[in-house]
Coordinates of C-alpha atoms and ligand atoms in Angstrom, one line a residue:
M1 CA -0.4 36.9 -24.8
K2 CA -3.6 38.8 -25.6
K3 CA -5.6 35.8 -25.0
I4 CA -3.9 34.9 -21.8
S5 CA -4.4 38.3 -20.2
S6 CA -7.7 38.9 -20.8
Y7 CA -8.5 35.0 -19.1
L8 CA -6.7 36.3 -16.6
L9 CA -8.9 39.0 -15.6
I10 CA -12.0 37.0 -16.4
C11 CA -10.4 34.4 -13.8
F12 CA -9.6 37.3 -11.1
T13 CA -13.2 38.3 -11.3
L14 CA -14.3 34.9 -11.0
V15 CA -12.1 34.0 -8.4
A16 CA -13.2 37.1 -6.6
C17 CA -16.7 36.1 -7.1
Q18 CA -16.2 32.4 -6.1
A19 CA -14.8 33.7 -2.6
K20 CA -18.2 34.7 -1.1
K21 CA -19.7 31.3 -1.8
K22 CA -20.4 29.2 1.2
N23 CA -17.4 27.9 2.4
Q24 CA -15.2 28.5 0.2
P25 CA -11.3 28.5 1.5
Q26 CA -9.6 30.9 2.9
Q27 CA -6.4 31.6 0.2
E28 CA -3.7 33.6 2.0
K29 CA -1.6 33.8 -1.7
S30 CA -2.0 32.9 -5.2
T31 CA -5.7 31.2 -5.9
I32 CA -4.6 30.8 -9.9
G33 CA -1.7 28.3 -11.0
V34 CA 0.2 29.0 -14.2
I35 CA -1.2 30.1 -17.1
S36 CA 0.3 28.7 -20.4
S37 CA -0.6 27.8 -24.0
N38 CA 2.3 25.4 -24.9
G39 CA 2.7 23.1 -22.4
S40 CA 2.8 22.6 -18.2
V41 CA 5.3 20.7 -15.9
V42 CA 4.4 20.5 -12.4
T43 CA 6.9 18.6 -10.1
A44 CA 8.0 18.9 -6.5
H45 CA 11.3 20.8 -7.1
P46 CA 11.7 23.8 -9.5
L47 CA 15.0 22.2 -11.2
A48 CA 13.3 19.0 -12.3
S49 CA 10.3 21.3 -13.4
Q50 CA 12.4 23.7 -15.1
I51 CA 14.1 20.3 -16.7
G52 CA 10.4 19.1 -18.0
V53 CA 9.4 22.4 -19.3
D54 CA 13.3 22.8 -21.4
I55 CA 12.4 19.4 -23.2
L56 CA 8.9 20.4 -24.1
K57 CA 10.2 23.4 -25.7
S58 CA 13.0 21.7 -27.6
G59 CA 10.3 19.8 -28.9
G60 CA 9.9 16.9 -26.9
N61 CA 6.7 15.5 -25.7
A62 CA 5.2 14.8 -22.4
F63 CA 6.8 11.4 -22.4
D64 CA 10.3 13.2 -22.9
A65 CA 9.5 15.4 -20.6
A66 CA 8.3 12.8 -17.6
V67 CA 11.3 10.7 -18.4
A68 CA 14.2 13.5 -17.9
V69 CA 11.8 14.9 -14.8
Q70 CA 12.2 11.3 -13.0
F71 CA 15.8 11.5 -13.8
A72 CA 16.3 14.9 -12.5
L73 CA 13.6 14.4 -9.2
A74 CA 16.2 11.5 -8.5
V75 CA 19.2 14.1 -8.0
S76 CA 17.0 17.2 -6.9
Y77 CA 14.9 15.5 -4.7
P78 CA 16.6 12.6 -3.1
R79 CA 13.8 11.8 -0.4
A80 CA 11.6 10.6 -3.1
G81 CA 12.4 11.4 -6.4
N82 CA 14.6 8.1 -7.3
I83 CA 16.1 5.4 -9.5
G84 CA 16.5 2.6 -6.8
G85 CA 12.6 2.4 -6.2
G86 CA 9.4 1.9 -8.7
G87 CA 6.2 4.2 -9.8
F88 CA 3.2 4.4 -11.9
A89 CA 2.2 6.2 -15.0
V90 CA -1.0 7.2 -16.3
F91 CA -1.3 8.7 -19.5
R92 CA -3.8 9.9 -22.3
N93 CA -2.5 10.7 -25.8
S94 CA -3.7 13.8 -27.4
N95 CA -5.6 11.3 -29.6
G96 CA -7.8 9.7 -26.7
D97 CA -6.0 6.9 -26.5
T98 CA -5.5 5.9 -22.7
G99 CA -3.6 3.3 -20.4
S100 CA -0.9 3.0 -17.9
L101 CA 2.6 1.8 -17.0
D102 CA 3.5 -0.5 -13.9
F103 CA 6.9 -0.3 -12.8
R104 CA 6.7 -0.6 -9.4
E105 CA 8.9 -2.9 -7.7
K106 CA 8.7 -6.3 -7.3
A107 CA 9.2 -9.1 -4.1
P108 CA 12.8 -10.8 -4.8
L109 CA 12.8 -14.3 -6.3
A110 CA 14.0 -15.3 -2.5
A111 CA 11.4 -13.7 -0.6
T112 CA 8.7 -15.4 1.6
K113 CA 5.7 -14.7 3.5
D114 CA 7.0 -14.8 6.6
M115 CA 10.5 -13.3 6.1
Y116 CA 9.5 -10.0 8.7
L117 CA 8.1 -12.6 11.4
D118 CA 10.4 -14.5 14.2
K119 CA 10.3 -17.8 15.3
D120 CA 6.8 -17.2 17.4
G121 CA 5.2 -15.5 14.6
E122 CA 5.7 -11.6 15.8
V123 CA 6.3 -9.1 13.2
I124 CA 10.9 -8.1 13.5
K125 CA 10.1 -4.2 14.4
G126 CA 11.7 -2.4 11.7
L127 CA 13.0 -5.1 9.2
S128 CA 10.3 -4.2 6.4
L129 CA 11.5 -0.6 6.9
K130 CA 15.2 -0.1 7.0
G131 CA 18.2 -1.9 5.5
S132 CA 18.9 -4.6 2.8
L133 CA 15.9 -6.6 3.5
A134 CA 13.6 -3.6 3.1
V135 CA 14.4 -3.4 -0.5
G136 CA 12.2 -4.5 -3.6
V137 CA 13.5 -5.0 -6.7
P138 CA 13.9 -1.4 -8.4
G139 CA 11.6 -0.6 -11.5
S140 CA 12.0 2.9 -12.0
V141 CA 14.6 2.8 -15.0
D142 CA 13.0 -0.1 -16.7
G143 CA 9.8 2.0 -16.6
M144 CA 11.3 5.1 -18.0
V145 CA 12.7 2.8 -21.1
E146 CA 9.5 1.5 -21.5
L147 CA 7.7 5.0 -21.9
H148 CA 10.7 6.3 -23.9
Q149 CA 10.7 3.4 -26.1
K150 CA 7.0 3.3 -26.5
Y151 CA 5.9 7.0 -26.9
G152 CA 8.9 9.4 -27.0
N153 CA 10.4 11.6 -29.4
L154 CA 13.9 12.8 -28.7
P155 CA 16.9 10.6 -28.2
W156 CA 17.2 8.9 -24.8
E157 CA 20.4 10.6 -24.3
E158 CA 18.9 14.4 -24.3
L159 CA 16.7 13.0 -21.5
V160 CA 18.6 11.6 -19.2
Q161 CA 21.8 14.0 -19.8
P162 CA 20.0 16.9 -17.8
A163 CA 20.0 14.9 -14.7
V164 CA 24.0 13.9 -15.4
N165 CA 24.5 17.8 -15.4
L166 CA 22.5 18.4 -12.2
A167 CA 24.2 15.7 -10.3
E168 CA 27.7 17.0 -11.6
N169 CA 27.4 20.3 -11.0
G170 CA 25.4 20.1 -7.2
V171 CA 22.1 20.7 -6.3
I172 CA 21.8 24.0 -4.1
L173 CA 19.8 22.9 -1.0
T174 CA 16.3 24.7 -0.3
K175 CA 15.5 24.9 3.2
F176 CA 13.0 21.8 3.0
E177 CA 15.5 19.9 1.5
A178 CA 18.4 20.5 3.8
D179 CA 15.9 20.1 6.8
K180 CA 14.9 16.9 5.8
L181 CA 18.4 15.4 4.9
N182 CA 19.4 16.7 8.8
T183 CA 16.2 14.6 10.1
F184 CA 17.7 11.0 9.2
Q185 CA 21.5 12.1 9.2
E186 CA 21.4 9.3 12.4
N187 CA 19.7 6.7 10.1
F188 CA 21.7 7.0 7.3
K189 CA 24.4 6.2 9.7
E190 CA 23.3 3.3 11.4
V191 CA 21.7 1.5 7.9
N192 CA 24.8 2.1 5.8
N193 CA 27.4 1.5 9.0
T194 CA 29.2 4.6 8.1
S195 CA 28.6 8.0 7.2
I196 CA 27.4 8.7 3.6
Y197 CA 27.4 11.3 0.9
L198 CA 24.4 12.9 2.4
N199 CA 25.8 13.3 5.8
N200 CA 27.1 16.6 7.1
E201 CA 28.5 16.4 10.7
K202 CA 28.1 20.2 10.9
G203 CA 24.5 19.9 9.6
W204 CA 23.0 20.7 6.0
I205 CA 21.9 24.8 5.6
K206 CA 19.9 26.2 3.2
G207 CA 22.4 27.4 0.2
D208 CA 24.7 24.5 0.7
T209 CA 25.7 22.9 -2.4
L210 CA 24.7 18.9 -2.6
Y211 CA 27.2 17.3 -4.8
H212 CA 26.2 13.5 -6.4
Q213 CA 29.6 12.6 -7.8
N214 CA 28.7 8.8 -7.8
L215 CA 24.9 9.1 -8.8
A216 CA 26.4 11.1 -12.1
S217 CA 28.4 8.2 -13.3
T218 CA 25.5 5.6 -12.4
L219 CA 23.4 8.1 -14.9
K220 CA 25.7 8.2 -17.7
R221 CA 25.8 4.4 -17.6
I222 CA 22.1 4.6 -17.5
R223 CA 22.3 7.4 -20.4
D224 CA 24.9 5.7 -22.8
K225 CA 23.2 2.3 -22.0
G226 CA 19.3 1.9 -21.3
R227 CA 18.4 -0.8 -19.5
A228 CA 21.3 -2.1 -19.4
G229 CA 23.0 0.5 -17.5
F230 CA 21.1 -0.3 -14.9
Y231 CA 20.0 -3.8 -14.6
S232 CA 23.5 -5.3 -15.5
G233 CA 27.1 -4.1 -15.9
A234 CA 28.8 -2.0 -13.5
T235 CA 25.8 -0.7 -11.6
A236 CA 24.1 -3.9 -11.0
Q237 CA 27.5 -5.0 -9.4
L238 CA 27.9 -2.5 -7.1
L239 CA 24.0 -2.5 -6.1
L240 CA 24.2 -6.5 -5.5
K241 CA 27.6 -6.0 -3.6
T242 CA 26.2 -3.3 -1.2
L243 CA 23.0 -5.8 -1.3
K244 CA 25.5 -8.5 -0.4
K245 CA 27.6 -6.7 2.3
H246 CA 24.3 -5.9 4.0
D247 CA 22.6 -9.6 3.7
G248 CA 20.1 -8.5 1.3
I249 CA 18.5 -11.0 -0.7
I250 CA 18.2 -9.4 -4.3
T251 CA 20.2 -11.4 -6.9
Q252 CA 21.0 -10.2 -11.0
G253 CA 18.3 -12.9 -11.4
D254 CA 15.9 -10.4 -9.8
L255 CA 17.4 -7.5 -11.6
D256 CA 17.2 -9.9 -15.1
H257 CA 13.4 -11.0 -14.5
Y258 CA 12.5 -7.5 -13.7
H259 CA 9.9 -6.0 -16.3
S260 CA 7.4 -3.3 -16.2
V261 CA 4.1 -4.0 -17.2
W262 CA 1.8 -1.9 -19.3
R263 CA -1.7 -2.0 -17.9
E264 CA -4.9 -1.1 -18.9
A265 CA -6.5 2.3 -16.9
I266 CA -9.3 1.8 -14.4
E267 CA -12.0 4.1 -16.2
V268 CA -15.6 5.5 -14.7
P269 CA -17.8 7.8 -15.7
Y270 CA -18.7 10.4 -13.3
K271 CA -21.4 13.0 -14.6
N272 CA -20.0 14.0 -18.0
Y273 CA -16.2 13.4 -16.7
K274 CA -14.4 10.6 -17.0
I275 CA -11.8 9.6 -14.5
I276 CA -8.8 7.6 -15.9
S277 CA -6.6 6.0 -13.1
M278 CA -4.3 3.6 -11.8
P279 CA -5.0 -0.1 -11.8
P280 CA -3.9 -2.8 -9.6
P281 CA -1.1 -3.2 -8.1
S282 CA -2.4 0.0 -7.2
S283 CA -5.4 0.2 -5.0
G284 CA -5.7 3.9 -6.2
G285 CA -7.8 3.5 -9.1
I286 CA -10.4 1.2 -7.9
A287 CA -10.7 2.8 -4.9
L288 CA -11.5 6.3 -6.5
A289 CA -13.4 5.4 -8.8
Q290 CA -15.7 3.6 -6.1
L291 CA -15.2 7.0 -4.3
M292 CA -16.4 8.9 -7.6
E293 CA -19.2 6.7 -8.0
G294 CA -20.4 6.8 -4.7
S295 CA -20.3 10.4 -4.9
E296 CA -22.9 10.2 -7.8
N297 CA -25.7 9.4 -5.2
Y298 CA -25.0 12.5 -2.6
D299 CA -25.0 16.5 -4.0
L300 CA -22.0 17.8 -2.5
K301 CA -22.1 20.9 -4.5
N302 CA -24.9 21.5 -2.6
S303 CA -23.7 20.5 0.7
G304 CA -20.4 22.7 0.4
Y305 CA -16.6 22.5 0.9
N306 CA -15.9 20.8 4.1
T307 CA -19.0 21.4 6.0
A308 CA -19.8 18.9 8.3
E309 CA -22.4 17.4 5.6
T310 CA -20.3 16.9 3.4
I311 CA -17.1 15.5 5.4
H312 CA -19.6 13.1 6.9
I313 CA -20.5 11.6 3.6
M314 CA -17.2 11.6 2.3
T315 CA -15.9 9.8 4.9
E316 CA -18.3 7.1 5.1
L317 CA -17.7 6.5 1.7
E318 CA -13.8 6.4 2.5
R319 CA -14.8 3.7 5.6
R320 CA -16.3 1.9 2.9
V321 CA -13.7 1.7 0.3
Y322 CA -10.5 0.8 2.7
A323 CA -12.4 -2.0 4.0
D324 CA -12.6 -3.3 0.6
R325 CA -9.0 -2.7 -0.2
A326 CA -7.7 -4.5 2.8
T327 CA -9.7 -7.6 1.6
F328 CA -9.7 -7.5 -2.2
L329 CA -6.5 -5.8 -3.6
G330 CA -3.2 -6.9 -4.6
D331 CA -0.9 -7.9 -7.6
P332 CA -3.7 -8.4 -10.1
D333 CA -0.8 -10.7 -11.6
Y334 CA -1.3 -13.1 -8.3
V335 CA -4.3 -12.7 -6.9
E336 CA -8.0 -12.8 -8.6
I337 CA -9.5 -9.0 -8.2
P338 CA -13.5 -8.8 -8.2
Q339 CA -12.9 -5.7 -10.0
E340 CA -16.3 -5.5 -12.1
M341 CA -18.0 -5.9 -9.4
L342 CA -16.2 -3.5 -6.6
L343 CA -17.0 -0.5 -9.8
S344 CA -20.5 -1.5 -10.1
K345 CA -23.5 0.6 -9.7
D346 CA -25.4 -2.2 -8.1
Y347 CA -22.7 -3.3 -5.6
L348 CA -21.3 0.2 -4.7
R349 CA -25.5 1.2 -3.7
N350 CA -26.1 -1.3 -1.9
R351 CA -22.5 -1.2 0.3
N352 CA -23.5 2.5 0.6
S353 CA -26.8 1.9 1.4
S354 CA -26.2 1.8 5.4
I355 CA -24.8 5.5 5.2
L356 CA -27.2 7.5 7.6
P357 CA -27.8 11.1 7.4
G358 CA -25.8 12.7 10.4
K359 CA -24.8 9.5 11.8
A360 CA -21.0 7.9 12.2
T361 CA -20.8 4.1 11.5
P362 CA -18.0 2.5 13.4
S363 CA -15.3 1.1 11.8
A364 CA -15.9 -2.0 13.7
E365 CA -19.3 -2.5 12.5
I366 CA -17.9 -2.8 8.4
K367 CA -15.1 -5.0 9.9
E368 CA -12.7 -5.6 12.7
G369 CA -9.4 -4.7 13.3
K370 CA -6.9 -2.3 15.3
V371 CA -4.3 -0.1 13.9
D372 CA -2.0 2.8 14.6
I373 CA 0.3 4.7 11.8
I374 CA 3.6 4.7 12.8
E375 CA 6.5 6.6 10.6
S376 CA 6.7 9.7 8.2
T377 CA 7.0 9.2 4.5
E378 CA 7.5 10.5 1.1
T379 CA 6.5 10.0 -2.0
T380 CA 6.4 12.1 -5.2
H381 CA 3.9 13.3 -8.1
F382 CA 4.5 15.2 -11.3
S383 CA 2.2 16.2 -13.8
I384 CA 2.6 17.1 -17.6
V385 CA 0.7 18.1 -20.6
D386 CA 2.2 19.1 -24.1
K387 CA 1.5 21.4 -27.1
K388 CA -0.5 18.7 -28.5
G389 CA -2.4 17.8 -25.6
N390 CA -0.9 14.4 -24.6
A391 CA -1.1 14.0 -20.8
V392 CA 1.4 12.2 -18.6
S393 CA 0.2 11.8 -14.6
I394 CA 3.6 9.8 -12.6
T395 CA 3.8 9.1 -9.4
T396 CA 7.1 7.5 -8.0
T397 CA 8.6 7.1 -4.8
L398 CA 11.2 5.0 -2.2
N399 CA 8.3 4.7 -0.2
G400 CA 9.6 6.3 3.2
N401 CA 11.8 9.2 3.2
Y402 CA 14.9 8.5 1.7
G403 CA 13.6 4.5 1.0
S404 CA 15.4 2.0 3.4
K405 CA 17.9 4.6 3.8
L406 CA 20.3 2.5 2.4
L407 CA 23.0 3.7 -0.2
V408 CA 24.5 2.0 -3.3
E409 CA 28.3 2.1 -2.5
G410 CA 30.0 3.8 -5.7
A411 CA 26.3 4.2 -7.5
G412 CA 25.5 7.0 -5.3
F413 CA 21.6 6.4 -5.2
L414 CA 19.5 5.1 -2.5
L415 CA 17.2 2.1 -2.4
N416 CA 13.4 1.8 -1.5
N417 CA 11.8 0.0 1.4
E418 CA 8.8 -0.7 -0.6
M419 CA 8.4 -4.0 0.6
D420 CA 6.6 -3.0 3.7
D421 CA 3.9 -2.3 1.6
F422 CA 3.0 -5.9 1.3
S423 CA 1.0 -7.5 4.4
I424 CA 3.5 -8.7 6.1
K425 CA 1.3 -10.3 8.6
P426 CA -2.6 -10.8 8.1
G427 CA -3.9 -7.7 10.0
H428 CA -0.7 -6.1 10.7
P429 CA -0.7 -2.7 9.7
N430 CA 2.0 -1.0 7.7
Q431 CA 3.8 2.2 8.1
F432 CA 0.7 3.7 6.8
G433 CA -1.6 2.2 9.5
L434 CA -2.9 0.2 6.2
V435 CA -4.0 -3.5 6.7
G436 CA -4.1 -6.1 4.7
N437 CA -4.6 -10.2 4.2
E438 CA -4.1 -12.9 1.7
A439 CA -4.4 -10.7 -1.4
N440 CA -1.6 -8.6 -0.4
A441 CA 0.6 -11.2 1.2
I442 CA 4.3 -11.8 -0.1
E443 CA 5.1 -13.8 -2.9
A444 CA 8.2 -14.2 -4.8
E445 CA 8.1 -11.5 -7.6
K446 CA 4.9 -10.0 -6.7
R447 CA 4.1 -6.7 -6.7
M448 CA 3.7 -5.1 -3.5
L449 CA -0.2 -3.5 -3.3
S450 CA 0.2 0.8 -3.7
S451 CA -2.2 3.6 -3.1
M452 CA -0.5 5.5 -5.6
T453 CA -3.4 7.1 -7.7
P454 CA -1.9 8.9 -10.7
T455 CA -5.0 10.5 -12.2
I456 CA -6.2 11.8 -15.8
V457 CA -9.9 13.5 -16.1
E458 CA -11.8 13.9 -19.1
K459 CA -14.6 16.3 -19.1
D460 CA -17.1 16.2 -22.3
H461 CA -14.7 13.4 -23.9
Q462 CA -11.9 16.3 -23.6
L463 CA -8.3 16.3 -21.4
F464 CA -9.6 18.3 -18.3
M465 CA -7.4 17.6 -15.3
V466 CA -4.1 16.2 -14.4
V467 CA -3.5 14.7 -10.7
G468 CA -1.8 12.9 -8.0
T469 CA 0.1 13.3 -4.4
P470 CA 2.1 11.6 -2.4
G471 CA 1.1 10.8 1.3
G472 CA 0.9 7.2 1.5
S473 CA -2.7 5.9 2.4
T474 CA -4.0 9.2 2.3
I475 CA -3.0 9.7 -1.5
I476 CA -6.5 8.3 -2.7
T477 CA -8.4 10.9 -0.5
S478 CA -6.6 13.9 -1.2
V479 CA -6.9 12.9 -5.2
Y480 CA -11.0 12.6 -4.5
Q481 CA -11.1 15.8 -2.9
T482 CA -9.0 17.7 -5.2
I483 CA -10.9 16.6 -8.3
L484 CA -14.4 17.5 -6.3
N485 CA -13.3 20.6 -5.1
V486 CA -13.2 21.5 -8.7
I487 CA -16.0 19.8 -10.3
E488 CA -18.1 20.4 -7.4
H489 CA -16.6 23.5 -5.5
G490 CA -15.8 25.6 -8.3
M491 CA -12.2 25.9 -7.2
T492 CA -9.6 27.2 -9.6
M493 CA -7.2 24.4 -9.9
Q494 CA -4.6 26.2 -7.4
E495 CA -7.1 26.8 -4.8
A496 CA -8.3 23.0 -4.8
V497 CA -4.4 22.4 -4.7
N498 CA -3.9 24.8 -1.6
A499 CA -7.6 23.7 -0.1
K500 CA -7.0 22.3 3.5
K501 CA -7.9 18.3 3.4
F502 CA -9.3 15.3 5.6
H503 CA -8.8 11.5 5.8
H504 CA -10.4 8.6 6.6
Q505 CA -8.8 5.3 5.7
W506 CA -11.5 2.6 7.9
L507 CA -9.1 1.8 10.3
P508 CA -7.8 3.3 12.5
D509 CA -11.5 4.7 13.1
Q510 CA -10.5 8.6 13.0
V511 CA -11.0 11.3 10.7
L512 CA -7.7 13.0 10.1
I513 CA -8.0 17.0 10.1
E514 CA -5.4 19.2 8.2
K515 CA -4.9 22.7 10.3
G516 CA -7.0 25.2 9.3
A517 CA -9.8 22.5 7.6
I518 CA -12.4 23.4 9.6
D519 CA -13.8 25.6 12.1
N520 CA -15.1 24.9 15.6
G521 CA -18.6 24.9 14.5
T522 CA -17.7 22.2 12.5
R523 CA -15.7 20.3 15.1
N524 CA -18.5 20.1 17.2
K525 CA -21.1 19.0 14.5
L526 CA -18.8 16.3 13.5
K527 CA -17.9 15.0 17.2
E528 CA -21.5 14.7 17.6
M529 CA -22.3 12.7 14.9
G530 CA -19.7 9.9 16.2
Y531 CA -16.3 11.2 14.6
T532 CA -13.0 10.9 16.7
L533 CA -11.1 13.9 14.7
K534 CA -7.1 13.6 14.7
D535 CA -5.3 17.0 13.9
V536 CA -2.3 16.8 11.6
K537 CA 0.0 19.4 10.0
S538 CA -0.2 18.6 6.6
L539 CA -2.1 16.2 4.1
G540 CA -1.6 16.2 0.5
K541 CA 1.0 17.9 -1.6
M542 CA -0.5 17.6 -4.9
E543 CA 0.7 18.4 -8.6
A544 CA -2.1 19.3 -11.0
I545 CA -2.8 20.7 -14.1
L546 CA -6.5 21.8 -15.4
I547 CA -7.3 22.4 -18.9
L548 CA -9.0 25.9 -19.6
P549 CA -11.9 26.4 -21.4
D550 CA -10.0 28.7 -23.6
G551 CA -7.4 25.6 -24.0
T552 CA -4.6 27.3 -21.9
M553 CA -3.3 25.3 -19.0
E554 CA -3.6 26.3 -15.5
G555 CA -0.5 24.4 -13.9
A556 CA -1.2 24.2 -10.0
A557 CA 1.9 23.3 -7.6
D558 CA 1.5 22.6 -4.1
Y559 CA 3.6 25.5 -2.8
T560 CA 2.0 26.0 0.4
R561 CA 3.3 22.7 1.5
G562 CA 7.3 22.3 -0.5
D563 CA 9.3 23.8 -3.0
D564 CA 6.7 22.6 -5.4
T565 CA 6.6 24.4 -8.6
A566 CA 4.6 24.8 -12.3
F567 CA 6.4 26.0 -15.4
G568 CA 4.8 26.2 -18.4
Y569 CA 5.4 28.1 -22.2
Ligands
DON601 O1 2.6 2.4 -2.8 C1 2.3 3.2 -1.6 O2 1.2 3.6 -1.6 C2 3.3 4.1 -1.1 N1 4.5 3.5 -0.9 C3 3.4 5.4 -1.4 C4 4.2 6.2 0.2 C5 4.2 7.6 0.0 O3 3.1 8.1 -0.4 C6 4.8 8.3 1.0 N2 4.5 9.5 1.0 N3 4.2 10.3 1.0

C-alpha cells in the first residue's frame, strides 16, 4: 500500500510536469488510471469489470477472468457483448509465450459470393446488415470453451455462473445503455416482426432494471454443457428455428463445423518494444505492425502530440496501410497473404518513400475508389492482467449495435451482422466505408476480414501494455495512437486513453478529427497541406493496462466516452 501511495505521488508530480510539455492534451478529469498490484480488469461495463476482478481474487487467472467477462458483457452490455457473435483474443503468458485465438464468425455453408446482389448485380440495401441473412455462424462460445480448456484454472461453471446471476437478477440500466436501447426500438420490432424483450413502450430510462430470463436459461445450458449447450440441443434448436422463420440459411451443419482457431500472433519490434497483435482474418495486427514499423523512420516524439506535422506523417502512413488492407487481406485459410512482404522493412521503406514533407498525397494517386460511411456501430474490448503477469486482450463484437437486431426467440440472445464485413461486391464499401476485393469475397465457411486489434506490447522483453478498442475501421488507428501516446509522448495510460484522436483509412480521402483534438492553427496548417478534415464526436473507446516500472499496473478505462471501468486489487 505504501509502495502504491509513494508511486502515486511520483506520478502526480510526473503528470504535472508532463502537462507543461509541448502539446500535451488538456484532461478535465483524472490523468491516472486505477493502480493495483495483484490484477487489473478493464471493460466497457462496471458489472463485467467487477466480475472479472472477483474471479482473479478467487484464484482465477487472466484467462478465467476473460471467460467470465465475455459472458458478463453478453448480459450487461448487449449492444456488443455477446454469445451470438465472435471475436479475437491475443495473450501473453507469464513465461513470455504469446499467441492468439480466432473465434471470428464464419460464412454459412450455403453462403455465396453474390448473395447480397440483385439480378443486375447491384447491392440489395441492408441485406448484409439487418435480419437473418446478415448473420455469420457465431464463434464466441466455442472461443471461450477453447480458451478455458487450454489455459483456464477454475471450473467452467464458476466462470459462467456470474453471468447467469446477472441475467436472472436483472441489470440496472445506465444512461448510456438506456439511450442506446431507445435508439433501436423500431429496428428491433421491424427485424423480429414483433416487439422483443428489449422493447419498452414507455422508453427506457436510467435506473430501470432489464431482466434477461431466456438468456439466463441459455447461459445455464452453456454452464452445464459447455460447447454443446450452444451448438447443439435446445439452444441450437431455438437458434435454427428463429433463423428458419426469418428465411436464414444457417443449418445444424454450420454449427457442428464451427471451431475457433489458434494462430501465431503478429509480432514486430518497435525500438526496444515488441508489438504483439492479431493476425488475419483480422487486418488489425498487420496494419498496426506496418504503422509502427513505418513510424520508426520519423521523430514523432519531437514533432509532438497532435501537431500538424505529426498528424501529416501518421495520416500518410495510414493511407498506404489501408490501401494494402483492401487489396491483400482476407481469411488466411482461403487466400494467400503476402505477410512477410507487407511487414518487411524494405517494402515499407519503399512504400512510404512517396510521403512528402508538408504535403498530402491524394488517395486517388495511391489507388482509386469512392466510398462513404453509413451506420453507427459498436464492439467491445477488454484487457486483463493477473497476479502472475498473464495478459489477455480480447475484442469481441456483434458488428453493428445489437448486431443484426434479430433475437433468438426463447433463447434471449441477439445474432451478429458480421457478414457485412465481407467485400459483398468488389469496391463496394461496407458500413465502415472500407472497400475490399477478391481476398475478402464471400465463400462458404470463410471468415470475414476484421479490423479488430487486440494488442499486447512488451518493453525490453517484459510485459508493458495491454490495449484495444471498438470502432470498426478506426480501431487500428486508435490503438496505434494510444501506443504512441505512451511511448513517444510520455502520457500515462489514462491520458493516452482519454486523448483525442484522428483517423484516416485511405478511402474516403478525409481525416476524421475527434472533437477537441486540434486547435485552429493546426486545422489551418493541415488544410494548407491539402487535407480534407471531417469532425466527429468520438473516436475510440479504449480499455488498456500499463505495467509501471515498479511492477504495479495502471488500469485505464475510457470513462470519458462511456460507462467503461477499471478495477484492480
Ligand atoms: O470486425 C470488425 O472489424 C468489425 N465488425 C468491428 C465492428 C466494430 O468495431 C463496431 N464498433 N464500434
